[in-house]
Amino acid sequence: MRAVTEISNNHEFSMRIRKVLQGTLMPFIAILIALAIGAVILIAANFNPLQAYQAMYLGAFADFSSFTEVLLDATPLICIGVGLAVAFRCGIWNIGGEGQFYAGAVTGTAIALYAPALPGWILLPLVLVGGAAGGALWAMLAGYLKTRFGANEVVTTVMLNYVAIIATSYLVSGPMIEPRGTYPQTAQIPDGARLPLIMPPTRLNLGFIIALLLAVGLYLLIFKSSTGYAIRAVGINPEAAHYAGIQVKKNILLAMAISGGAAGLGGAMQIAGVTYRLFQQISPGFGFTAIAVSLLVNNNPLGIILAGILFGGLSTGARLMQMNAGVPAVLVNVIQGLVILSVVAFGAYRILTMEREE
Amino acid sequence: MKLFNRLVFVTMIFSIFVAACASAPAATTAAQPTAKPFKVGLLVSGPVKDQGWNQTAYDAFVTIQKELGAKFSYLELGQDQAAYQKAFRDYGSQGYNMVLGHGNEFQDSAVAVAKDFPNTYFFISSSRYNGPKEGHPNVIGLNTDSSQPYYLFGVIAAMMGKSAGIVGGMNIPPISETYTGFINGVRSVNPNFPVTTTYIGNFTDITAAKEAAQSMVSQGVDVILPNADNAGNGVYQLLTENTKLIGFGTYRPPAQKDDFSICPKTCVANYVLDYGSALIDLAKQIQAGTFKPTGNIEYGVKDKTVMYITYNENAATPVPANVRQAVDNAISAISSGKVNTLAGNPLTKN
Amino acid sequence: MDVAVILAFVSGILAATWRMATPLIYASVGEVFAERSGVINLGLEGIMLVGAFNAYTAAFYSGSLWLGLLAALFTGVLLGLLFAFFTVTIKANQIVVGTAFNLAGSGISGFLFESIFLKSNYSSLGIPTFNDLSFPFLTKIPYLGDILFHYNILVYITVLLVPLASFVLYKTAFGLAVRSVGAHPKAADTMGISVSRMRYICVVIGSVLTALGGATLTLAFANQFVEDMTSGRGFIALAAVVFGGWTPWGATAASLLFGVFYALQLRVQAMNSVLLPYQFLQVLPYVATVLALISVRHRAGSPKALGVPYRS
């Protein structure tokens, strides 16, 4: 897809129009194809696909309050996704968004619960910054292992996911367990540590706005700053970047820190804005879905906002589909997978046809 | 790249539009008013037909649907606690009479929305939440004290075996309480009887559960039982392969029959938990308008239709009469409150 | 502790090690081929799940374990071709496609399991499984019999699989071609080797072995399918490939190492004398993998063209 932007400047107007049309239609068709294949699966399993999809649509968009739930679901996906985009742009396959989300959730909760009584305007930012720092440190551990020992980040981040999840399980059933000590979860965080609701009575909170700002900020960082240029240069060709005087290791660590920081912020905001306490399975796999969200739009933070909302909408909708049409909600995983495959197929097709036209 | 973003955005608008068109006619059919039906809803955090925990509730609700003519719908929400509140709110705003959050993880969310829907009863499984006392009279914690039947298993284990082991899913109260109950039961017979316990850390890894059981057996364990939902099947598989062992079954009617088919030779006794009959009973009371909650509800072996033990007469070694007598004695001791099966559980300081 | 107790402890762990490692060995040895040819398949977890599910479904309805195995094999071929189509033919980003495979694989196996098996009232969802082979005398040897002669056929196949894979990769023209398209696709291309064809073949090999690894879970270890029953094994296998330095023996060793730690943690947990919270033991295999990875540095490094689609 990078090829598309690079050559687009030199093309005639009519080509542009054609591309816009192609580009507009194709992701759209891609989503339709995914839904169509999903429909075939539904029919094969004896469900009425129209009924199922309608229920799914209503679950996400029936009214404004449903849509706020979509945005709520999209928030962690956007946070982790934009972070991953930075790492992926740097050529680092950070599969550890899940673990970094947990790390942020744990540090955020710890600050919210154990910091001395502070006014909200100090405590809340502290929780969020602390969450980001927790995620960043967790990610930098993998970055350090890579730059110092050459340890492959795919392996270390996958392993660190498990470590973070198991550590959380230990913390909430041991040291951080709620005072009445019954269930493996922490106490609720104080009001001062909670993100304000922006549209009561819906649960939509400031976290979504922060996620949007984060996406815009990281977009500017990646594409409009010299730091972003260096990170991308390392991602495109580390050796060339090295000869161009860019500090490869420093940029890898930086990219991992940003990546983990964003995921960690997402984790802290999940606590501060949605659950108000930490428990064992605070994430239903946001970190893994976010990989898809980021890659779907070629690691562009602004695109991730939309992709995150799309995926959030699919999972929110799937829950109502299950409720009203009796279709197992896991179908949504299939559709999300198919959306990705169709989009990449069309993206690749577009590049191929353009290469031919050159 | 900007181009691509715009495209994605347009696509989304398109798809929303198309979906809106597709859904428009159906919205009218859905809104057809009928004579205010009795509506019951179920929230679970895993597959509803898991042949285990979730299915207990699901089957009960299907029965409620059939017997009471209720409208029933359910929702599998996974572990995404963030979605629970919306689910409760959806049920509440659609005028459901009875909604069960099937697991303690639903408690916070139910409490958060309960005030807005005073005509809906929110029940929470595995919860000791006392709604009426906490100012939410329509949130009722329901708990089945499974430490009691496991206490009885402990009595049998200590009288019939040499060493016992439990393979658990995760360290959550419904599991750890059964550990405590079992150990207390064992100790009541023989304080020196060895009991080993393991958690595999999830409820899906059937292979790991079997491996954990196998490692216990090779360390001399001859009485073994799982408490790991789906993954527990791995333990039963070992119990079928190795007929020298003694095991116990857990049965949740009506989906499952109390027939020992899962390990016909080695499972000597079943713990039957008919949680469904309790739920059906609650639904009947609510429909009739006679349900007057005073606090949380705690089921135990004293509720003989909800929780009881059956024996496998075709087992390789059926439970001898003196052991059955000991079990009966234990049941009366527990029912009368003389024995606290949860004594010493670090997670349940009452 | 006296010697007998220690021996029993060690032999118990070693016996469990090979069992726990078997699905990982299948998947990681297969993935070695894919990665050596330049394609990283992040979708192992999804493929393994679908393999496990299809093997189970075929065995459940046919009553034959061998048909179950065959079903897994076909699943592997099909998913491999699909993966190769996306990553080789239309040159889509391999990590993207792998992620999609994981999502779709977990979704489709779970969806079909719920819709086919759980909605119908089968009295039992269990299937018979491959029995342990019994060897005259050998099985009875104390300790050693447990460690070496107490497994089912699918475990023993790994004994043949690994040397075979190593032989193919290092001693045959095919293996040379695989390694060359992974390291220097351009050079391989000019020498007349079809990069696409080699990558197709290798991705399919990887996918087939991964699906078979999934099948070991349902046909040999557990006797039924459970949603998401692979519990992360696909990711561990992926890690084993890297950790094993992209060689069949290395990947196998890494799988066994993981198996050892997993077996060890289950064992130690069951010992009453150890009063650690169980999470400390659970985390052992993962921490050990990271520590081992940094203590054994690979000189060879990854295949040079790994993850890069080839454009001629």
PDB file of C-alpha atoms in Angstrom, chain A residues 323, chain B residues 34-41 70-73 87-99 116-122 286:
ATOM      1  CA  MET A 323     -28.998 -12.974  22.404  1.00  0.00           C
TER       2      MET A 323
ATOM      3  CA  THR B  34     -48.244  -9.283  22.888  1.00  0.00           C
ATOM      4  CA  ALA B  35     -49.924  -9.879  26.208  1.00  0.00           C
ATOM      5  CA  LYS B  36     -46.949  -8.969  28.409  1.00  0.00           C
ATOM      6  CA  PRO B  37     -45.100 -12.276  28.505  1.00  0.00           C
ATOM      7  CA  PHE B  38     -43.020 -13.518  31.387  1.00  0.00           C
ATOM      8  CA  LYS B  39     -39.452 -12.918  30.250  1.00  0.00           C
ATOM      9  CA  VAL B  40     -36.313 -14.560  31.551  1.00  0.00           C
ATOM     10  CA  GLY B  41     -32.747 -13.890  30.487  1.00  0.00           C
ATOM     11  CA  ALA B  70     -41.767 -17.754  29.366  1.00  0.00           C
ATOM     12  CA  LYS B  71     -39.837 -15.901  26.718  1.00  0.00           C
ATOM     13  CA  PHE B  72     -36.209 -16.860  27.161  1.00  0.00           C
ATOM     14  CA  SER B  73     -33.035 -15.535  25.638  1.00  0.00           C
ATOM     15  CA  ALA B  87     -26.235  -6.778  28.620  1.00  0.00           C
ATOM     16  CA  PHE B  88     -28.011  -6.304  31.953  1.00  0.00           C
ATOM     17  CA  ARG B  89     -29.231  -2.914  30.797  1.00  0.00           C
ATOM     18  CA  ASP B  90     -30.559  -4.386  27.548  1.00  0.00           C
ATOM     19  CA  TYR B  91     -32.499  -7.023  29.442  1.00  0.00           C
ATOM     20  CA  GLY B  92     -33.755  -4.529  31.963  1.00  0.00           C
ATOM     21  CA  SER B  93     -34.959  -2.067  29.371  1.00  0.00           C
ATOM     22  CA  GLN B  94     -36.723  -4.829  27.472  1.00  0.00           C
ATOM     23  CA  GLY B  95     -38.756  -5.556  30.583  1.00  0.00           C
ATOM     24  CA  TYR B  96     -37.319  -8.912  31.536  1.00  0.00           C
ATOM     25  CA  ASN B  97     -38.691 -10.236  34.817  1.00  0.00           C
ATOM     26  CA  MET B  98     -35.811 -12.439  35.825  1.00  0.00           C
ATOM     27  CA  VAL B  99     -32.203 -12.200  34.684  1.00  0.00           C
ATOM     28  CA  ASP B 116     -32.774   1.594  37.033  1.00  0.00           C
ATOM     29  CA  PHE B 117     -34.904  -1.508  36.620  1.00  0.00           C
ATOM     30  CA  PRO B 118     -36.733  -2.133  39.913  1.00  0.00           C
ATOM     31  CA  ASN B 119     -39.165  -4.546  38.259  1.00  0.00           C
ATOM     32  CA  THR B 120     -36.452  -6.925  37.142  1.00  0.00           C
ATOM     33  CA  TYR B 121     -34.913  -9.450  39.519  1.00  0.00           C
ATOM     34  CA  PHE B 122     -31.191  -9.839  38.943  1.00  0.00           C
ATOM     35  CA  ILE B 286     -41.606 -14.684  40.575  1.00  0.00           C
TER      36      ILE B 286
END
